[in-house]
Each structure stands twice: as C-alpha cells, then as structure tokens.
PDB file of C-alpha atoms in Angstrom:
ATOM      1  CA  ALA A 292      34.961  30.238 -51.797  1.00 64.00           C
ATOM      2  CA  SER A 293      32.724  32.813 -50.135  1.00 74.00           C
ATOM      3  CA  ALA A 294      35.264  35.616 -50.744  1.00 79.00           C
ATOM      4  CA  TRP A 295      35.379  34.679 -54.430  1.00 75.00           C
ATOM      5  CA  ALA A 296      31.575  34.542 -54.598  1.00 81.00           C
ATOM      6  CA  LEU A 297      31.301  38.067 -53.177  1.00 86.00           C
ATOM      7  CA  ARG A 298      33.631  39.370 -55.931  1.00 88.00           C
ATOM      8  CA  ALA A 299      32.266  37.200 -58.757  1.00 86.00           C
ATOM      9  CA  GLN A 300      30.978  38.875 -61.876  1.00 89.00           C
ATOM     10  CA  PRO A 301      28.956  37.430 -64.766  1.00 90.00           C
ATOM     11  CA  GLY A 302      31.339  35.496 -67.002  1.00 86.00           C
ATOM     12  CA  ASP A 303      33.800  34.582 -64.225  1.00 84.00           C
ATOM     13  CA  HIS A 304      34.840  30.926 -64.306  1.00 79.00           C
ATOM     14  CA  LEU A 305      34.221  28.416 -61.560  1.00 74.00           C
ATOM     15  CA  ALA A 306      35.712  24.923 -61.384  1.00 67.00           C
ATOM     16  CA  VAL A 307      34.522  22.144 -59.133  1.00 62.00           C
ATOM     17  CA  TRP A 308      36.330  18.865 -58.550  1.00 57.00           C
ATOM     18  CA  GLY A 309      35.042  15.638 -57.080  1.00 55.00           C
ATOM     19  CA  PRO A 310      36.874  13.710 -54.391  1.00 51.00           C
ATOM     20  CA  ARG A 311      40.649  14.089 -54.764  1.00 52.00           C
ATOM     21  CA  MET A 312      41.977  10.554 -55.083  1.00 56.00           C
ATOM     22  CA  ALA A 313      45.390  10.447 -56.837  1.00 78.00           C
ATOM     23  CA  TYR A 314      44.604   6.768 -57.269  1.00 83.00           C
ATOM     24  CA  ASP A 315      46.790   4.814 -59.687  1.00 78.00           C
ATOM     25  CA  PRO A 316      47.604   1.202 -58.772  1.00 82.00           C
ATOM     26  CA  PRO A 317      50.667  -0.188 -60.587  1.00 73.00           C
ATOM     27  CA  THR A 318      48.860  -3.324 -61.828  1.00 73.00           C
ATOM     28  CA  ALA A 319      45.258  -4.388 -62.236  1.00 73.00           C
ATOM     29  CA  ASP A 320      45.838  -7.475 -60.084  1.00 80.00           C
ATOM     30  CA  ALA A 321      47.428  -5.661 -57.125  1.00 85.00           C
ATOM     31  CA  SER A 322      45.809  -6.363 -53.776  1.00 89.00           C
ATOM     32  CA  GLN A 323      44.858  -3.048 -52.267  1.00 94.00           C
ATOM     33  CA  LEU A 324      44.777  -1.453 -48.846  1.00 96.00           C
ATOM     34  CA  LEU A 325      42.642   1.694 -48.621  1.00 97.00           C
ATOM     35  CA  VAL A 326      42.998   3.753 -45.442  1.00 98.00           C
ATOM     36  CA  GLY A 327      41.285   6.978 -44.382  1.00 97.00           C
ATOM     37  CA  ASP A 328      39.258   9.031 -41.981  1.00 97.00           C
ATOM     38  CA  GLU A 329      35.983  10.845 -42.711  1.00 95.00           C
ATOM     39  CA  THR A 330      37.727  13.192 -45.128  1.00 94.00           C
ATOM     40  CA  GLY A 331      39.085  10.264 -47.158  1.00 95.00           C
ATOM     41  CA  LEU A 332      35.796   8.377 -47.124  1.00 95.00           C
ATOM     42  CA  PRO A 333      34.326   9.986 -50.290  1.00 94.00           C
ATOM     43  CA  ALA A 334      37.422   9.002 -52.266  1.00 93.00           C
ATOM     44  CA  ILE A 335      37.438   5.499 -50.750  1.00 96.00           C
ATOM     45  CA  GLY A 336      33.796   5.150 -51.766  1.00 96.00           C
ATOM     46  CA  ALA A 337      34.579   6.216 -55.339  1.00 93.00           C
ATOM     47  CA  ILE A 338      37.578   3.865 -55.509  1.00 94.00           C
ATOM     48  CA  VAL A 339      35.761   0.754 -54.259  1.00 95.00           C
ATOM     49  CA  GLU A 340      32.743   1.480 -56.440  1.00 96.00           C
ATOM     50  CA  ALA A 341      35.003   1.439 -59.507  1.00 92.00           C
ATOM     51  CA  LEU A 342      36.890  -1.741 -58.569  1.00 93.00           C
ATOM     52  CA  PRO A 343      36.061  -4.642 -60.887  1.00 92.00           C
ATOM     53  CA  ALA A 344      34.788  -8.040 -59.796  1.00 93.00           C
ATOM     54  CA  GLY A 345      37.668 -10.293 -58.855  1.00 90.00           C
ATOM     55  CA  SER A 346      39.830  -7.510 -57.419  1.00 91.00           C
ATOM     56  CA  ARG A 347      40.704  -7.535 -53.713  1.00 91.00           C
ATOM     57  CA  ALA A 348      40.776  -4.627 -51.295  1.00 94.00           C
ATOM     58  CA  ARG A 349      41.163  -4.233 -47.555  1.00 96.00           C
ATOM     59  CA  VAL A 350      39.542  -1.021 -46.290  1.00 98.00           C
ATOM     60  CA  LEU A 351      40.310   0.663 -42.952  1.00 98.00           C
ATOM     61  CA  VAL A 352      38.174   3.689 -42.083  1.00 98.00           C
ATOM     62  CA  GLU A 353      38.365   5.802 -38.918  1.00 97.00           C
ATOM     63  CA  VAL A 354      35.157   7.617 -37.963  1.00 97.00           C
ATOM     64  CA  ALA A 355      33.710   9.235 -34.833  1.00 96.00           C
ATOM     65  CA  ASN A 356      31.399   6.336 -33.909  1.00 96.00           C
ATOM     66  CA  ALA A 357      29.254   3.520 -35.310  1.00 97.00           C
ATOM     67  CA  ALA A 358      26.599   5.992 -36.484  1.00 96.00           C
ATOM     68  CA  GLU A 359      29.103   7.221 -39.118  1.00 95.00           C
ATOM     69  CA  ARG A 360      29.289   3.866 -40.951  1.00 96.00           C
ATOM     70  CA  GLN A 361      28.270   4.000 -44.592  1.00 94.00           C
ATOM     71  CA  ALA A 362      27.519   1.470 -47.284  1.00 95.00           C
ATOM     72  CA  LEU A 363      30.482   1.011 -49.635  1.00 97.00           C
ATOM     73  CA  PRO A 364      29.036  -0.798 -52.665  1.00 97.00           C
ATOM     74  CA  SER A 365      31.570  -2.627 -54.806  1.00 97.00           C
ATOM     75  CA  ALA A 366      31.865  -5.588 -57.156  1.00 96.00           C
ATOM     76  CA  ALA A 367      35.268  -6.292 -55.620  1.00 94.00           C
ATOM     77  CA  ASP A 368      36.072  -8.643 -52.769  1.00 93.00           C
ATOM     78  CA  LEU A 369      36.166  -6.116 -49.892  1.00 95.00           C
ATOM     79  CA  ALA A 370      37.137  -6.569 -46.274  1.00 96.00           C
ATOM     80  CA  ILE A 371      36.079  -3.418 -44.418  1.00 97.00           C
ATOM     81  CA  THR A 372      37.088  -2.497 -40.870  1.00 98.00           C
ATOM     82  CA  TRP A 373      35.456   0.500 -39.224  1.00 98.00           C
ATOM     83  CA  LEU A 374      37.546   2.094 -36.486  1.00 98.00           C
ATOM     84  CA  TYR A 375      35.589   4.193 -33.980  1.00 98.00           C
ATOM     85  CA  ARG A 376      37.180   7.070 -32.090  1.00 96.00           C
ATOM     86  CA  ASP A 377      34.364   7.014 -29.507  1.00 93.00           C
ATOM     87  CA  GLY A 378      35.391  10.338 -27.996  1.00 91.00           C
ATOM     88  CA  LEU A 379      39.051  10.397 -29.004  1.00 90.00           C
ATOM     89  CA  PRO A 380      39.912  13.616 -30.853  1.00 89.00           C
ATOM     90  CA  PRO A 381      40.291  13.236 -34.625  1.00 89.00           C
ATOM     91  CA  GLY A 382      43.897  13.497 -35.751  1.00 88.00           C
ATOM     92  CA  GLU A 383      45.200  12.793 -32.248  1.00 89.00           C
ATOM     93  CA  ASN A 384      45.140   9.000 -32.070  1.00 93.00           C
ATOM     94  CA  ASP A 385      46.815   5.991 -33.655  1.00 95.00           C
ATOM     95  CA  LEU A 386      43.735   3.963 -34.620  1.00 96.00           C
ATOM     96  CA  LEU A 387      44.578   3.871 -38.333  1.00 97.00           C
ATOM     97  CA  LEU A 388      48.300   3.329 -37.827  1.00 97.00           C
ATOM     98  CA  ASP A 389      47.676   0.465 -35.396  1.00 97.00           C
ATOM     99  CA  ALA A 390      45.198  -1.120 -37.835  1.00 98.00           C
ATOM    100  CA  VAL A 391      47.725  -0.864 -40.686  1.00 97.00           C
ATOM    101  CA  ARG A 392      50.386  -2.431 -38.441  1.00 97.00           C
ATOM    102  CA  ALA A 393      48.027  -5.338 -37.733  1.00 97.00           C
ATOM    103  CA  THR A 394      47.250  -5.902 -41.421  1.00 95.00           C
ATOM    104  CA  THR A 395      48.655  -8.966 -43.139  1.00 92.00           C
ATOM    105  CA  PHE A 396      49.567  -8.258 -46.737  1.00 86.00           C
ATOM    106  CA  PRO A 397      49.045 -11.032 -49.282  1.00 84.00           C
ATOM    107  CA  ASP A 398      51.915 -12.102 -51.514  1.00 84.00           C
ATOM    108  CA  GLY A 399      52.140 -10.487 -54.924  1.00 83.00           C
ATOM    109  CA  PRO A 400      51.639  -6.945 -56.153  1.00 83.00           C
ATOM    110  CA  ARG A 401      50.131  -4.527 -53.668  1.00 90.00           C
ATOM    111  CA  TYR A 402      48.953  -0.939 -53.625  1.00 94.00           C
ATOM    112  CA  ILE A 403      48.193   1.263 -50.631  1.00 96.00           C
ATOM    113  CA  TRP A 404      46.044   4.389 -50.872  1.00 96.00           C
ATOM    114  CA  GLY A 405      45.403   6.692 -47.913  1.00 97.00           C
ATOM    115  CA  GLY A 406      43.590   9.954 -47.329  1.00 96.00           C
ATOM    116  CA  GLY A 407      43.152  11.804 -44.069  1.00 96.00           C
ATOM    117  CA  GLU A 408      44.833  13.825 -41.349  1.00 96.00           C
ATOM    118  CA  PHE A 409      48.459  14.844 -42.013  1.00 96.00           C
ATOM    119  CA  ARG A 410      50.092  13.282 -38.937  1.00 95.00           C
ATOM    120  CA  ALA A 411      48.249   9.978 -39.300  1.00 96.00           C
ATOM    121  CA  MET A 412      48.882   9.656 -43.033  1.00 96.00           C
ATOM    122  CA  THR A 413      52.562  10.606 -42.669  1.00 96.00           C
ATOM    123  CA  ALA A 414      53.051   7.989 -39.928  1.00 97.00           C
ATOM    124  CA  ILE A 415      51.349   5.317 -42.053  1.00 97.00           C
ATOM    125  CA  LYS A 416      53.510   6.071 -45.086  1.00 97.00           C
ATOM    126  CA  LYS A 417      56.684   6.058 -42.987  1.00 97.00           C
ATOM    127  CA  TYR A 418      55.713   2.726 -41.405  1.00 97.00           C
ATOM    128  CA  LEU A 419      54.920   1.118 -44.775  1.00 96.00           C
ATOM    129  CA  GLN A 420      58.192   2.232 -46.319  1.00 96.00           C
ATOM    130  CA  GLU A 421      60.579   1.820 -43.390  1.00 96.00           C
ATOM    131  CA  GLU A 422      59.172  -1.178 -41.535  1.00 95.00           C
ATOM    132  CA  ARG A 423      57.361  -3.097 -44.276  1.00 94.00           C
ATOM    133  CA  GLY A 424      59.804  -2.181 -47.066  1.00 93.00           C
ATOM    134  CA  ILE A 425      57.055  -1.217 -49.501  1.00 93.00           C
ATOM    135  CA  ASP A 426      58.270   0.844 -52.457  1.00 91.00           C
ATOM    136  CA  SER A 427      56.993   4.423 -52.567  1.00 91.00           C
ATOM    137  CA  GLY A 428      55.589   3.752 -56.066  1.00 90.00           C
ATOM    138  CA  ALA A 429      53.059   1.376 -54.505  1.00 93.00           C
ATOM    139  CA  ILE A 430      51.887   3.972 -51.961  1.00 95.00           C
ATOM    140  CA  ALA A 431      49.663   6.985 -52.565  1.00 95.00           C
ATOM    141  CA  ILE A 432      49.044   9.031 -49.412  1.00 95.00           C
ATOM    142  CA  LEU A 433      47.042  12.262 -49.419  1.00 93.00           C
ATOM    143  CA  ASN A 434      47.093  14.653 -46.472  1.00 91.00           C
ATOM    144  CA  TYR A 435      43.596  16.152 -46.563  1.00 88.00           C
ATOM    145  CA  TRP A 436      43.859  18.162 -43.355  1.00 91.00           C
ATOM    146  CA  ARG A 437      46.094  18.913 -40.379  1.00 90.00           C
ATOM    147  CA  GLN A 438      45.067  18.861 -36.714  1.00 85.00           C
ATOM    148  CA  GLY A 439      45.134  22.457 -35.481  1.00 79.00           C
ATOM    149  CA  GLY A 440      44.873  23.806 -39.027  1.00 66.00           C
ATOM    150  CA  ARG A 441      48.586  24.621 -39.342  1.00 57.00           C
ATOM    151  CA  HIS A 442      49.977  24.431 -42.871  1.00 49.00           C
TER     152      HIS A 442
END
C-alpha cells in the first residue's frame, strides 16, 4: 500500500475491505465450527457477532498466550476454546488440527469455517474431508498467510 500511496494522485481510487470471511453456511440451522489463528480472529468475531440467537457454534482460536484472548460477543450459543502457543512458533504447530480432531460434531447439518496459516488450514481441511467425510461444500477454509512468506 505504501508504494501506491507514494504514486497516488488526486482522483485516484482506493478500496478498503473488512475482514475477508467467505462465510456462507448451507443452512441456517447448521451447527458451526469456526477455527483460526490471530489472523482469522477478526473474521471469527464478525461471524459470531452476526449469528442469531438459537444458533450453535464451536470456536477454536490459536493465539500466542492468554493475554491475547478477546471478548467475542454473540447472541448464539458459543463454546469457545482458546489455544495458547506459549512460545511455540506460529504456523509451526498442530494446536488447531489437534483441537479439530478432538471435536465431537453434533448430528445434523454442519458448517466449518477456518482462517489462518496455510499449512494449518490445509491440514484441517484435508482431515475434515478425508477422515471425517465432510463434504467440501460444508467447509470454507481461507489461507491468510504462509509461514516463511512463500507464495
């Protein structure tokens, strides 16, 4: 953005987007699993804030330590688990994947949304599809960043 700002002239257009979510559950009554690291947290916050009363969501968030916890206001029935790296490097651990593996999914429609580091999100999606047999249409995974910055 700084390179653009240095070249910007009066009349140039600028667009700003809020948290990228790509959030679209298949049914209003789907139980939801929301998974992310710090980079997915703004989108998770926006999602849970918009959930109506009576909806159910399980939230798994990986952060550096307990000081990174945030309030996630919602009218929905939320179960939130904070996962602390406590010195582990971000993007180089299996905290989120292990938490997803340990999650019990209720019967009925379900929807899984994830946002975070490429390797972690890819492993979660692969696990959900291959080991849990969840259809790709019920999974929305966003790779917000990649450890080492390689694209």
